[in-house]
Amino acid sequence: MYRSRRARSIENLIKTIEKLSIDPVYDTNWSDMSDDIKLKCIGKLEFKERLSLRCTAKEERSLVDSQKIKFNRGRFWGDEEDLGFQLYCDNKKMFSKCLEDINDGFELMKYIKKIGVFENLVISFENSLTNHEQFMTDDGLFTAKTVEFEHGDVDNVIAVLRKLKNTVESIEIDSEITTSDEFAKLLAISNIRNVPYWHIQDYEQTDSLHKVAQMWIHTKAKVGSTFQVSVNKNSSFHEFWEHFIDRIVSKTDKRVRIRTNDPDHHILLERGFDEVVEIGEYLTQYFRLMVITAEMNESEYNDDCKEWILKLDPEIYDEYDSDNSFDNLDDFYHEE
Amino acid sequence: MSSTEQGTSSAAPAEPTTAPESAAAPEVPESFYYVHGKDKVVHKVSAGALQHSALIHGMISNLGYTEEQAKANPFPFENIDGDILQMVVDWCNQHKGKPTPPEDTNLPKQKEKLFDLVLAVNYLEIKELLTYCCKQVAMMVKGKSPEEIREIWMIPTDAEDEAAEKEAKKRAGKEAAGETAAAAGDAK
């Protein structure tokens, strides 16, 4: 009995050894991968996992930080108490965080700024960014194709514009730009001077059109450069043609076309109004300013201004539609 | 025999290994090559399947081996475990001449095997398979915390890294001192 148990043990041991010699012993791990392979794997990680990986060790942090990640939309928001982030990939929210510790928030922002390549970036800060040393002293730049500013003052807008790569194609400002001085500060920013499209919603002065045109004449802006503005005062159009009275090529109640110093380029100002958007002393006015080729014929002008007005005020036609629905309701009752 | 030696051993044009099956529709016969890993087990793989590997494809593109020559000179990949090479060969055969699907669910799930496969695939320059493998590696840590990732991927902490570096320096210093002492002894 004793001998047979021992024999069985020996048999088992032999089997185990045989098995060990057949199955290779693996001891390869993440640390055995070259940086090139690690970077390929990091490229497949989602944002949350990248954040975790960069907390494991210094070496991993520097690798993770060297790898860009594409977001189709990012929203950075903040007030006196919190700092928040929402990041979207393929139109799906992939990361959302609200941090009460502002310092942690700016640290996270620094990382996102470093690795994020944004299709659309929305900046919405109610409090002043300029008071935060962490933000102001960070040299990193945002990479974004389009930028939208919600809320905040001109100093916030300028602080972010200064931290934006000059590859930006569109800047939309829905912040409080109230005075001519603030507008002048914006015009001094290189991204504003070079961006193909920018707009301001609800500017409170009437000097924006001629100032932008003057800047474009000075900077020899490219054909296609566009500025749009909605204004709640009445004399922007008038101020523009009066300012450029010596340069006027043509003028109607809807358009003014002026010469620039380049014989091949003209600047066209259009006033947006139609059966919905009307011109009136107390109504918001919509303008579009564009650099065009001098050869452009008047027959090539597009009279449909709805599309570009919607960029400035996406809800204006909704209001009209709802007005109409009331009209229809009246009709309905009349018919009854 | 090393792959370099193989590469220079013959430049003869490839000869058909089998006669065409039909005289009416003559087909170019497929040529085969042989590879082995650390375990010396030889795998027969078609040139079509080997096209996935940029490394091997570059090696065989101007080789012009006959079947016999190819059989006699298998490509040795001593740095790749036998079963890992088997996986690579299977994948190349499965995807021979086919568009690669966006996902590959047949990859190993065990981390060590997967990391070995990654290293092999990277060495053999099989781009699509490397992409799948990297995706699989990334999936291992989906939703994990830094501590969990460190555990799964066995990432040493900064302190462990520093200690290992210190130890390596100490060892190198000792070895250098030993060599100097030995050289001084020889001079005497």
XYZ file of C-alpha atoms in Angstrom:
524
model
C 0.000 0.000 0.000
C 2.746 2.379 1.022
C 4.795 1.491 -2.088
C 1.858 2.043 -4.472
C 1.073 5.495 -3.000
C 4.727 6.435 -3.390
C 4.735 5.117 -6.947
C 1.661 7.252 -7.735
C 3.397 10.310 -6.274
C 6.431 9.697 -8.456
C 4.183 9.274 -11.508
C 2.437 12.577 -10.693
C 5.750 14.312 -10.220
C 7.014 13.041 -13.568
C 3.778 14.209 -15.214
C 4.168 17.631 -13.627
C 7.774 17.930 -14.796
C 6.775 16.798 -18.302
C 4.005 19.359 -18.325
C 6.396 22.061 -17.168
C 8.837 21.220 -19.940
C 6.065 21.301 -22.557
C 4.446 24.554 -21.425
C 6.901 27.370 -21.942
C 7.486 29.628 -18.962
C 6.516 33.212 -19.729
C 7.834 36.160 -17.840
C 7.292 38.915 -20.384
C 5.516 42.014 -19.158
C 4.705 45.612 -19.961
C 8.152 46.696 -18.813
C 9.725 44.416 -21.456
C 8.030 46.306 -24.285
C 9.962 48.943 -26.196
C 8.725 52.528 -25.986
C 7.516 52.267 -29.594
C 5.237 49.339 -28.762
C 4.119 50.929 -25.498
C 3.134 54.042 -27.425
C 1.118 51.950 -29.900
C -0.754 50.370 -26.968
C -1.254 53.740 -25.269
C -2.724 54.948 -28.557
C -5.459 52.298 -28.122
C -6.215 53.308 -24.511
C -9.143 55.533 -23.756
C -8.615 58.792 -21.899
C -9.574 57.458 -18.464
C -7.105 54.572 -18.675
C -4.372 56.927 -19.878
C -5.001 59.044 -16.792
C -4.622 55.930 -14.627
C -1.514 54.712 -16.421
C 0.244 58.068 -16.008
C -0.219 57.715 -12.253
C 1.648 54.384 -12.069
C 5.229 55.594 -12.586
C 7.276 58.542 -13.890
C 8.401 56.664 -16.961
C 4.841 55.773 -17.938
C 3.724 59.346 -17.305
C 6.215 60.765 -19.783
C 5.167 58.200 -22.402
C 1.450 58.854 -21.885
C 2.056 62.604 -22.028
C 3.804 62.292 -25.381
C 0.821 60.635 -27.042
C -1.918 62.866 -28.503
C -5.609 61.971 -28.302
C -8.370 63.255 -30.582
C -11.596 64.641 -29.169
C -14.393 65.773 -31.409
C -15.602 68.077 -28.634
C -14.309 69.318 -25.315
C -15.988 71.635 -22.844
C -14.009 73.327 -20.070
C -16.105 75.172 -17.569
C -15.626 76.787 -14.204
C -16.937 79.116 -11.554
C -15.630 80.288 -8.192
C -15.960 76.820 -6.675
C -15.471 74.155 -9.329
C -13.582 73.376 -12.479
C -15.147 70.901 -14.885
C -14.315 68.998 -18.053
C -16.408 67.111 -20.552
C -14.642 65.287 -23.345
C -16.321 63.635 -26.320
C -15.033 61.130 -28.868
C -17.159 60.213 -31.883
C -19.904 62.384 -30.350
C -20.028 60.156 -27.249
C -19.159 61.546 -23.845
C -16.069 59.631 -22.800
C -14.955 61.634 -19.787
C -16.634 64.024 -17.404
C -15.174 65.436 -14.229
C -15.954 68.242 -11.845
C -13.185 69.141 -9.395
C -13.698 71.211 -6.279
C -9.967 71.563 -5.781
C -9.113 74.241 -8.338
C -5.409 73.336 -8.252
C -6.184 69.738 -9.187
C -8.468 71.092 -11.865
C -5.734 73.206 -13.457
C -3.322 70.287 -13.226
C -5.782 68.136 -15.162
C -6.388 70.964 -17.618
C -2.635 71.187 -18.187
C -2.537 67.504 -19.152
C -5.625 67.679 -21.382
C -4.186 70.776 -23.065
C -0.965 68.917 -23.734
C -2.423 65.775 -25.278
C -5.841 66.859 -26.600
C -6.455 67.595 -30.258
C -9.918 69.113 -30.396
C -12.262 69.424 -33.310
C -14.414 71.770 -31.232
C -13.436 73.348 -27.927
C -15.917 75.198 -25.719
C -14.625 77.515 -22.992
C -17.133 78.572 -20.387
C -15.659 80.264 -17.303
C -17.740 82.549 -15.146
C -14.781 83.394 -12.939
C -11.573 85.046 -14.057
C -8.853 82.738 -15.348
C -6.297 85.512 -15.113
C -6.328 85.262 -11.295
C -4.961 81.726 -11.448
C -1.203 81.579 -11.615
C -1.292 77.896 -12.571
C -3.217 78.728 -15.743
C -1.326 81.904 -16.633
C 2.172 80.436 -16.168
C 1.491 77.201 -18.061
C 3.242 77.419 -21.449
C 1.231 74.599 -23.083
C -1.104 75.445 -25.947
C -4.584 74.190 -26.811
C -4.879 72.484 -30.194
C -8.342 73.085 -31.621
C -9.963 73.574 -35.007
C -12.876 75.604 -33.689
C -13.224 77.435 -30.377
C -16.371 78.763 -28.758
C -16.418 81.112 -25.796
C -19.485 81.123 -23.577
C -19.795 83.599 -20.693
C -16.746 85.197 -19.129
C -15.135 88.538 -19.791
C -12.724 89.734 -22.441
C -9.692 88.994 -20.256
C -10.679 85.312 -20.101
C -11.147 85.221 -23.861
C -7.757 86.819 -24.406
C -6.035 84.558 -21.858
C -7.315 81.459 -23.677
C -6.654 82.862 -27.172
C -3.044 83.407 -26.138
C -2.875 79.713 -25.223
C -4.264 78.501 -28.512
C -2.192 77.143 -31.413
C -2.408 79.325 -34.505
C -3.915 76.466 -36.517
C -7.386 77.448 -35.266
C -9.910 77.910 -38.084
C -12.894 79.400 -36.303
C -13.396 81.488 -33.152
C -16.908 82.155 -31.861
C -17.246 84.630 -29.022
C -20.448 84.749 -27.008
C -18.828 86.467 -24.036
C -19.341 89.934 -22.685
C -17.482 92.234 -25.089
C -18.959 95.571 -24.176
C -16.520 98.405 -24.812
C -14.397 99.622 -27.731
C -11.286 99.182 -25.585
C -12.115 95.520 -25.060
C -12.665 95.097 -28.774
C -9.303 96.756 -29.481
C -7.623 94.300 -27.073
C -9.131 91.404 -29.042
C -7.940 92.824 -32.365
C -4.382 92.865 -31.063
C -4.363 89.064 -30.577
C -2.549 87.212 -33.326
C -5.100 84.371 -33.515
C -7.861 86.927 -34.095
C -5.823 88.669 -36.794
C -5.130 85.436 -38.671
C -8.147 83.190 -38.126
C -10.214 82.485 -41.276
C -13.556 82.901 -39.433
C -14.572 84.633 -36.235
C -17.655 86.166 -34.785
C -18.946 88.044 -31.774
C -22.472 87.705 -30.515
C -24.185 90.739 -29.002
C -21.391 93.262 -29.200
C -22.498 96.468 -27.550
C -20.726 99.030 -29.783
C -21.016 100.039 -33.443
C -17.336 100.265 -34.364
C -16.479 96.582 -35.009
C -17.042 96.456 -38.773
C -14.780 99.267 -39.883
C -12.129 98.282 -37.313
C -11.961 94.689 -38.568
C -11.903 95.874 -42.208
C -9.117 98.303 -41.361
C -7.155 95.513 -39.654
C -7.616 93.265 -42.714
C -6.409 96.025 -45.049
C -3.356 96.422 -42.843
C -2.626 92.668 -42.532
C -3.470 91.934 -46.191
C -5.966 89.287 -45.114
C -6.601 86.309 -47.375
C -9.673 85.949 -49.602
C -12.364 84.152 -47.584
C -11.477 85.769 -44.255
C -14.824 86.315 -42.544
C -16.069 88.237 -39.514
C -19.665 88.205 -38.318
C -21.244 90.236 -35.556
C -24.631 90.780 -34.005
C -25.165 94.233 -32.528
C -27.968 95.761 -30.527
C -27.355 99.312 -31.717
C -28.270 100.963 -34.958
C -25.381 102.643 -36.756
C -22.703 99.975 -37.510
C -23.566 99.867 -41.244
C -23.606 103.637 -41.523
C -20.325 103.996 -39.618
C -18.669 101.493 -41.937
C -19.421 103.231 -45.234
C -18.753 106.644 -43.733
C -15.331 105.414 -42.549
C -14.449 104.056 -45.989
C -16.153 106.711 -48.089
C -13.017 107.042 -50.290
C -12.802 103.296 -50.927
C -16.395 102.496 -51.860
C -16.881 100.338 -54.960
C -20.630 99.888 -54.591
C -23.304 100.508 -51.973
C -26.927 99.399 -51.467
C -29.072 99.197 -48.333
C -27.938 95.591 -47.954
C -24.258 95.707 -49.011
C -21.181 97.902 -49.096
C -18.153 96.870 -51.137
C -14.808 98.594 -50.653
C -11.325 98.473 -52.168
C -8.316 97.366 -50.183
C -4.687 98.330 -50.883
C -4.383 95.108 -52.889
C -6.001 95.613 -56.346
C -7.017 91.917 -56.374
C -8.925 92.030 -53.076
C -12.142 93.769 -52.025
C -14.015 93.689 -48.734
C -17.754 93.085 -48.773
C -20.051 94.031 -45.898
C -23.501 92.428 -45.871
C -26.401 93.264 -43.635
C -28.522 90.237 -42.713
C -32.256 90.744 -43.028
C -35.103 88.875 -44.655
C -38.784 88.198 -44.023
C -37.910 86.985 -40.496
C -34.974 89.099 -39.383
C -35.999 92.697 -39.782
C -34.141 95.945 -39.354
C -35.425 98.217 -36.621
C -34.072 100.621 -34.071
C -34.500 98.250 -31.134
C -33.817 94.988 -32.951
C -30.600 92.995 -33.039
C -28.712 93.556 -36.289
C -26.598 90.952 -38.054
C -23.555 91.669 -40.225
C -21.087 89.667 -42.255
C -17.764 91.039 -43.456
C -15.668 89.096 -45.995
C -12.525 89.498 -48.043
C -13.479 88.709 -51.655
C -11.650 88.769 -54.993
C -11.907 92.008 -56.930
C -13.273 89.993 -59.884
C -16.328 88.777 -57.972
C -19.499 89.868 -59.789
C -22.552 91.213 -57.990
C -24.532 88.373 -59.571
C -22.448 85.989 -57.457
C -23.686 87.503 -54.163
C -25.825 85.137 -52.125
C -29.048 86.756 -50.990
C -29.902 83.907 -48.618
C -28.574 85.164 -45.300
C -30.364 82.620 -43.089
C -27.417 80.232 -42.951
C -24.878 82.771 -41.743
C -27.301 84.498 -39.351
C -27.949 81.098 -37.746
C -24.253 80.813 -36.950
C -24.565 83.984 -34.879
C -27.949 83.253 -33.390
C -29.032 79.612 -33.736
C -32.426 80.251 -32.155
C -33.679 83.263 -34.039
C -35.611 81.327 -36.667
C -37.036 79.005 -33.982
C -38.685 82.025 -32.390
C -40.200 82.881 -35.736
C -41.400 79.324 -36.255
C -43.064 79.293 -32.848
C -44.684 82.669 -33.699
C -45.979 81.037 -36.852
C -47.334 78.133 -34.907
C -49.444 80.587 -32.912
C -50.635 82.107 -36.206
C -51.613 78.652 -37.334
C -53.423 78.108 -34.088
C -55.379 81.322 -34.701
C -56.249 80.071 -38.155
C -57.390 76.837 -36.626
C -59.730 78.624 -34.212
C -60.996 80.924 -36.958
C -61.849 77.945 -39.096
C -63.823 76.445 -36.251
C 21.953 28.860 -40.612
C 21.180 32.502 -40.257
C 18.628 34.249 -42.402
C 21.390 36.434 -43.889
C 23.252 33.368 -45.053
C 20.050 32.057 -46.548
C 19.427 35.301 -48.309
C 22.758 35.132 -50.113
C 22.765 31.383 -50.716
C 20.708 31.370 -53.865
C 19.374 33.773 -56.427
C 17.976 31.155 -58.758
C 14.474 31.741 -60.115
C 11.682 29.915 -58.341
C 10.761 26.605 -59.882
C 7.260 25.127 -59.781
C 6.973 22.572 -56.997
C 4.010 20.743 -58.532
C 2.730 20.336 -62.061
C -0.262 22.482 -63.062
C -3.514 20.648 -62.378
C -5.268 21.775 -65.514
C -3.664 22.533 -68.851
C -6.653 24.685 -69.829
C -6.277 27.039 -66.879
C -2.630 27.067 -65.898
C -2.069 28.482 -62.443
C 1.144 29.746 -60.989
C 1.934 27.224 -58.261
C 2.231 28.631 -54.802
C 5.690 28.639 -53.328
C 6.295 27.658 -49.731
C 8.895 28.588 -47.155
C 9.812 27.114 -43.810
C 10.266 28.806 -40.445
C 11.120 27.598 -36.985
C 11.231 29.147 -33.553
C 13.117 28.446 -30.332
C 11.700 24.876 -30.212
C 13.111 24.052 -33.699
C 9.680 22.835 -34.851
C 9.521 23.687 -38.556
C 6.362 25.265 -39.991
C 5.586 25.238 -43.699
C 4.053 28.569 -44.751
C 3.005 29.805 -48.183
C 4.610 32.927 -49.606
C 1.115 34.438 -49.750
C 0.640 34.029 -46.007
C 4.134 35.323 -45.302
C 3.331 38.551 -47.133
C 1.781 39.778 -43.875
C 5.267 39.929 -42.383
C 7.209 42.823 -43.865
C 10.425 41.332 -42.451
C 10.016 37.888 -44.042
C 8.491 39.295 -47.218
C 11.588 41.475 -47.646
C 13.814 38.448 -47.074
C 12.088 36.168 -49.589
C 11.139 38.671 -52.278
C 14.372 38.207 -54.240
C 15.346 34.803 -52.948
C 13.939 32.538 -55.665
C 14.334 29.331 -53.642
C 13.206 26.005 -55.050
C 11.005 23.895 -52.780
C 13.995 21.764 -51.851
C 16.185 24.732 -51.086
C 13.452 26.305 -48.985
C 12.943 23.067 -47.080
C 16.646 22.744 -46.441
C 16.961 26.310 -45.210
C 14.156 27.126 -42.788
C 14.186 30.663 -41.425
C 15.304 30.453 -37.816
C 13.599 32.749 -35.321
C 15.442 31.672 -32.193
C 14.052 34.605 -30.228
C 10.430 33.469 -30.680
C 8.880 30.689 -28.608
C 7.559 27.787 -30.664
C 3.908 28.157 -29.699
C 4.012 31.902 -30.279
C 5.428 31.325 -33.764
C 2.674 28.762 -34.313
C 0.084 31.424 -33.438
C 1.693 33.876 -35.866
C 1.820 31.261 -38.644
C -1.835 30.328 -38.008
C -2.889 33.967 -38.156
C -0.963 34.535 -41.398
C -2.554 31.440 -42.943
C -6.051 32.449 -41.807
C -5.702 35.919 -43.274
C -3.850 34.980 -46.441
C -5.040 37.150 -49.320
C -8.028 38.390 -47.305
C -8.839 41.864 -46.071
C -8.169 41.933 -42.346
C -11.304 42.350 -40.176
C -11.561 45.332 -37.798
C -11.459 43.051 -34.733
C -9.694 39.769 -34.058
C -11.175 37.830 -31.180
C -8.847 34.828 -31.468
C -5.872 36.485 -29.811
C -4.629 35.059 -26.508
C -6.095 36.586 -23.405
C -3.278 35.582 -21.012
C -1.098 38.640 -20.544
C 2.339 36.971 -20.713
C 1.458 35.104 -23.902
C -0.009 38.261 -25.362
C 3.101 40.304 -24.545
C 5.277 37.586 -26.124
C 3.042 37.658 -29.185
C 3.364 41.470 -29.333
C 7.164 41.219 -29.253
C 7.197 38.526 -31.955
C 4.738 40.350 -34.195
C 6.649 43.583 -33.807
C 9.904 41.812 -34.705
C 8.308 40.163 -37.741
C 6.706 43.485 -38.721
C 3.120 42.244 -39.106
C 1.347 45.568 -38.974
C -2.310 44.483 -38.786
C -1.683 41.802 -36.178
C 0.327 44.259 -34.115
C -2.627 46.654 -34.174
C -4.947 43.894 -32.900
C -2.458 42.875 -30.227
C -2.034 46.451 -28.986
C -5.818 46.789 -28.816
C -5.940 43.575 -26.798
C -3.227 44.851 -24.454
C -5.238 48.055 -23.983
C -8.384 46.013 -23.232
C -6.575 44.312 -20.346
C -6.703 47.511 -18.316
C -10.071 48.919 -19.384
C -11.719 50.622 -16.437
C -8.807 49.852 -14.087
C -7.288 52.099 -11.426
C -3.544 53.008 -11.411
C -2.945 50.367 -8.716
C -4.786 47.700 -10.683
C -2.890 48.592 -13.873
C 0.405 48.398 -12.010
C -0.577 44.939 -10.807
C -1.855 43.634 -14.138
C 1.072 44.906 -16.193
C 3.583 44.431 -13.338
C 4.817 47.999 -13.568
C 7.434 48.726 -10.892
C 6.898 51.771 -8.715
C 9.321 54.707 -8.975
C 10.909 53.585 -5.692
C 11.400 50.050 -7.034
C 12.835 51.465 -10.249
C 15.280 53.655 -8.335
C 16.361 50.755 -6.100
C 16.945 48.526 -9.137
C 18.961 51.280 -10.816
C 21.059 51.778 -7.660
C 21.680 48.039 -7.432
C 22.708 47.855 -11.097
C 25.133 50.761 -10.630
C 26.589 49.126 -7.511
C 27.066 45.844 -9.389
C 28.671 47.595 -12.360
C 31.025 49.445 -10.004
C 32.029 46.192 -8.300
C 32.630 44.480 -11.641
C 34.736 47.405 -12.869
C 36.786 47.327 -9.636
C 37.272 43.563 -10.037
C 38.465 43.994 -13.619
C 40.930 46.740 -12.564
C 42.309 44.526 -9.791
C 42.654 41.584 -12.207
C 44.438 43.776 -14.769
C 46.840 45.036 -12.045
C 47.529 41.414 -11.018
C 48.278 40.480 -14.638
C 50.681 43.424 -14.968
C 52.637 42.221 -11.903
